[in-house]
């Protein structure tokens, strides 16, 4: 089965940086869009950043200029570099990917289990 495993979360002070990674494994043919979502306490899950198979990216307004999403297609891995972190960035961050599996003609959305990011002094 396809697995998305996130890593890199943790506790940082305001203004600090973290780099999240999400590695996709399993029997897959290709991956189209990959992204990062987050969900803060009492809030709905929101899209933070998304990257196409090439270099096209999109970010939620609140993280523009601070976060950078990237991917390594050879490793089936997506990254989220988070700089100038704010307490408002505190949330569980979830990896997301659209994946074409073997024996399937359609792309399917898969999610990681989430990794906690806490920004606090």
PDB file of C-alpha atoms in Angstrom:
ATOM      1  CA  UNK A   1       0.000   0.000   0.000  1.00  0.00           C
ATOM      2  CA  UNK A   2       1.070   3.577  -0.556  1.00  0.00           C
ATOM      3  CA  UNK A   3       2.554   5.348   2.426  1.00  0.00           C
ATOM      4  CA  UNK A   4       3.362   8.990   3.054  1.00  0.00           C
ATOM      5  CA  UNK A   5       5.672   9.510   6.013  1.00  0.00           C
ATOM      6  CA  UNK A   6       6.364  13.002   7.330  1.00  0.00           C
ATOM      7  CA  UNK A   7       9.324  14.059   9.406  1.00  0.00           C
ATOM      8  CA  UNK A   8      10.974  17.221  10.653  1.00  0.00           C
ATOM      9  CA  UNK A   9       8.351  18.632  12.956  1.00  0.00           C
ATOM     10  CA  UNK A  10       9.111  19.856  16.421  1.00  0.00           C
ATOM     11  CA  UNK A  11       9.253  22.794  18.784  1.00  0.00           C
ATOM     12  CA  UNK A  12      10.915  26.020  17.686  1.00  0.00           C
ATOM     13  CA  UNK A  13      11.040  29.590  18.905  1.00  0.00           C
ATOM     14  CA  UNK A  14       9.408  32.419  16.972  1.00  0.00           C
ATOM     15  CA  UNK A  15      11.648  33.430  14.107  1.00  0.00           C
ATOM     16  CA  UNK A  16      13.164  29.992  13.871  1.00  0.00           C
ATOM     17  CA  UNK A  17      13.145  27.526  11.016  1.00  0.00           C
ATOM     18  CA  UNK A  18      12.088  23.972  10.337  1.00  0.00           C
ATOM     19  CA  UNK A  19      12.305  21.748   7.303  1.00  0.00           C
ATOM     20  CA  UNK A  20       9.579  19.168   6.846  1.00  0.00           C
ATOM     21  CA  UNK A  21       9.911  16.220   4.539  1.00  0.00           C
ATOM     22  CA  UNK A  22       7.448  13.674   3.249  1.00  0.00           C
ATOM     23  CA  UNK A  23       8.569  10.497   1.533  1.00  0.00           C
ATOM     24  CA  UNK A  24       6.166   8.493  -0.593  1.00  0.00           C
ATOM     25  CA  UNK A  25       6.636   4.757  -0.878  1.00  0.00           C
ATOM     26  CA  UNK A  26       4.721   1.882  -2.388  1.00  0.00           C
ATOM     27  CA  UNK A  27       3.678   0.606  -5.775  1.00  0.00           C
ATOM     28  CA  UNK A  28       3.137   3.802  -7.702  1.00  0.00           C
ATOM     29  CA  UNK A  29       3.433   4.870 -11.302  1.00  0.00           C
ATOM     30  CA  UNK A  30       3.693   8.610 -10.893  1.00  0.00           C
ATOM     31  CA  UNK A  31       2.882  11.532  -8.628  1.00  0.00           C
ATOM     32  CA  UNK A  32       1.285  14.716  -9.828  1.00  0.00           C
ATOM     33  CA  UNK A  33       0.702  17.505  -7.314  1.00  0.00           C
ATOM     34  CA  UNK A  34       2.198  17.294  -3.839  1.00  0.00           C
ATOM     35  CA  UNK A  35       1.352  19.604  -1.011  1.00  0.00           C
ATOM     36  CA  UNK A  36       1.328  20.487   2.629  1.00  0.00           C
ATOM     37  CA  UNK A  37      -1.763  21.172   4.679  1.00  0.00           C
ATOM     38  CA  UNK A  38      -2.057  22.182   8.290  1.00  0.00           C
ATOM     39  CA  UNK A  39      -4.696  22.138  10.971  1.00  0.00           C
ATOM     40  CA  UNK A  40      -4.501  24.268  14.086  1.00  0.00           C
ATOM     41  CA  UNK A  41      -6.630  23.697  17.194  1.00  0.00           C
ATOM     42  CA  UNK A  42     -10.171  24.809  16.549  1.00  0.00           C
ATOM     43  CA  UNK A  43      -9.417  25.523  12.910  1.00  0.00           C
ATOM     44  CA  UNK A  44     -10.202  23.823   9.638  1.00  0.00           C
ATOM     45  CA  UNK A  45      -7.495  22.097   7.686  1.00  0.00           C
ATOM     46  CA  UNK A  46      -6.020  24.505   5.165  1.00  0.00           C
ATOM     47  CA  UNK A  47      -3.723  24.225   2.204  1.00  0.00           C
ATOM     48  CA  UNK A  48      -0.324  25.686   3.004  1.00  0.00           C
ATOM     49  CA  UNK A  49       1.555  25.039  -0.205  1.00  0.00           C
ATOM     50  CA  UNK A  50       1.315  22.895  -3.298  1.00  0.00           C
ATOM     51  CA  UNK A  51       3.813  22.024  -5.995  1.00  0.00           C
ATOM     52  CA  UNK A  52       3.219  20.451  -9.374  1.00  0.00           C
ATOM     53  CA  UNK A  53       5.465  17.829 -10.876  1.00  0.00           C
ATOM     54  CA  UNK A  54       7.578  20.599 -12.339  1.00  0.00           C
ATOM     55  CA  UNK A  55       8.292  23.759 -10.400  1.00  0.00           C
ATOM     56  CA  UNK A  56       4.911  25.479 -10.377  1.00  0.00           C
ATOM     57  CA  UNK A  57       3.982  26.355  -6.793  1.00  0.00           C
ATOM     58  CA  UNK A  58       1.210  28.019  -4.857  1.00  0.00           C
ATOM     59  CA  UNK A  59       1.072  29.208  -1.259  1.00  0.00           C
ATOM     60  CA  UNK A  60      -1.515  30.404   1.168  1.00  0.00           C
ATOM     61  CA  UNK A  61      -1.122  34.148   1.578  1.00  0.00           C
ATOM     62  CA  UNK A  62      -0.053  33.965   5.204  1.00  0.00           C
ATOM     63  CA  UNK A  63       3.137  32.018   4.439  1.00  0.00           C
ATOM     64  CA  UNK A  64       4.284  33.707   1.252  1.00  0.00           C
ATOM     65  CA  UNK A  65       7.857  34.865   1.530  1.00  0.00           C
ATOM     66  CA  UNK A  66       8.497  32.628   4.535  1.00  0.00           C
ATOM     67  CA  UNK A  67       7.808  29.068   3.373  1.00  0.00           C
ATOM     68  CA  UNK A  68       9.223  27.273   0.363  1.00  0.00           C
ATOM     69  CA  UNK A  69       7.909  24.020  -1.027  1.00  0.00           C
ATOM     70  CA  UNK A  70      10.110  21.808  -3.166  1.00  0.00           C
ATOM     71  CA  UNK A  71      10.261  18.227  -4.360  1.00  0.00           C
ATOM     72  CA  UNK A  72      12.705  15.576  -5.435  1.00  0.00           C
ATOM     73  CA  UNK A  73      10.940  13.484  -8.034  1.00  0.00           C
ATOM     74  CA  UNK A  74      13.658  10.840  -8.077  1.00  0.00           C
ATOM     75  CA  UNK A  75      13.079  10.266  -4.368  1.00  0.00           C
ATOM     76  CA  UNK A  76       9.305  10.790  -4.407  1.00  0.00           C
ATOM     77  CA  UNK A  77       9.759  13.307  -1.641  1.00  0.00           C
ATOM     78  CA  UNK A  78       8.289  16.736  -0.986  1.00  0.00           C
ATOM     79  CA  UNK A  79       9.776  19.289   1.386  1.00  0.00           C
ATOM     80  CA  UNK A  80       8.557  22.374   3.167  1.00  0.00           C
ATOM     81  CA  UNK A  81      11.184  24.836   4.315  1.00  0.00           C
ATOM     82  CA  UNK A  82       9.651  27.072   6.952  1.00  0.00           C
ATOM     83  CA  UNK A  83      11.471  30.240   7.939  1.00  0.00           C
ATOM     84  CA  UNK A  84      10.550  33.144  10.188  1.00  0.00           C
ATOM     85  CA  UNK A  85       8.086  30.959  11.996  1.00  0.00           C
ATOM     86  CA  UNK A  86       5.322  32.578  13.995  1.00  0.00           C
ATOM     87  CA  UNK A  87       3.177  31.220  16.822  1.00  0.00           C
ATOM     88  CA  UNK A  88       0.278  31.340  14.378  1.00  0.00           C
ATOM     89  CA  UNK A  89       2.045  28.648  12.351  1.00  0.00           C
ATOM     90  CA  UNK A  90       1.534  26.152  15.156  1.00  0.00           C
ATOM     91  CA  UNK A  91      -0.435  23.229  13.768  1.00  0.00           C
ATOM     92  CA  UNK A  92      -0.304  19.646  12.686  1.00  0.00           C
ATOM     93  CA  UNK A  93       1.150  19.587   9.199  1.00  0.00           C
ATOM     94  CA  UNK A  94      -0.035  16.943   6.761  1.00  0.00           C
ATOM     95  CA  UNK A  95       1.608  15.800   3.578  1.00  0.00           C
ATOM     96  CA  UNK A  96      -0.626  15.260   0.574  1.00  0.00           C
ATOM     97  CA  UNK A  97      -0.013  13.762  -2.835  1.00  0.00           C
ATOM     98  CA  UNK A  98      -1.947  12.824  -5.940  1.00  0.00           C
ATOM     99  CA  UNK A  99      -0.688   9.395  -6.922  1.00  0.00           C
ATOM    100  CA  UNK A 100      -1.251   7.102  -9.877  1.00  0.00           C
ATOM    101  CA  UNK A 101      -0.897   3.525  -8.696  1.00  0.00           C
ATOM    102  CA  UNK A 102      -0.280   0.364 -10.633  1.00  0.00           C
ATOM    103  CA  UNK A 103      -3.491  -1.306 -11.784  1.00  0.00           C
ATOM    104  CA  UNK A 104      -5.309   2.000 -11.623  1.00  0.00           C
ATOM    105  CA  UNK A 105      -6.211   4.464 -14.324  1.00  0.00           C
ATOM    106  CA  UNK A 106      -6.890   7.348 -11.972  1.00  0.00           C
ATOM    107  CA  UNK A 107      -4.932   9.549  -9.616  1.00  0.00           C
ATOM    108  CA  UNK A 108      -5.903   9.189  -5.973  1.00  0.00           C
ATOM    109  CA  UNK A 109      -5.260  11.545  -3.074  1.00  0.00           C
ATOM    110  CA  UNK A 110      -3.158  10.196  -0.215  1.00  0.00           C
ATOM    111  CA  UNK A 111      -2.392  11.736   3.152  1.00  0.00           C
ATOM    112  CA  UNK A 112       0.345  11.388   5.692  1.00  0.00           C
ATOM    113  CA  UNK A 113      -0.340  10.965   9.390  1.00  0.00           C
ATOM    114  CA  UNK A 114       0.764  14.479  10.243  1.00  0.00           C
ATOM    115  CA  UNK A 115       3.642  16.002  12.140  1.00  0.00           C
ATOM    116  CA  UNK A 116       3.320  18.547  14.931  1.00  0.00           C
ATOM    117  CA  UNK A 117       4.896  21.959  14.508  1.00  0.00           C
ATOM    118  CA  UNK A 118       4.872  24.147  17.601  1.00  0.00           C
ATOM    119  CA  UNK A 119       6.186  27.701  17.546  1.00  0.00           C
ATOM    120  CA  UNK A 120       6.516  29.075  21.040  1.00  0.00           C
ATOM    121  CA  UNK A 121       8.951  30.891  23.296  1.00  0.00           C
TER     122      UNK A 121
END
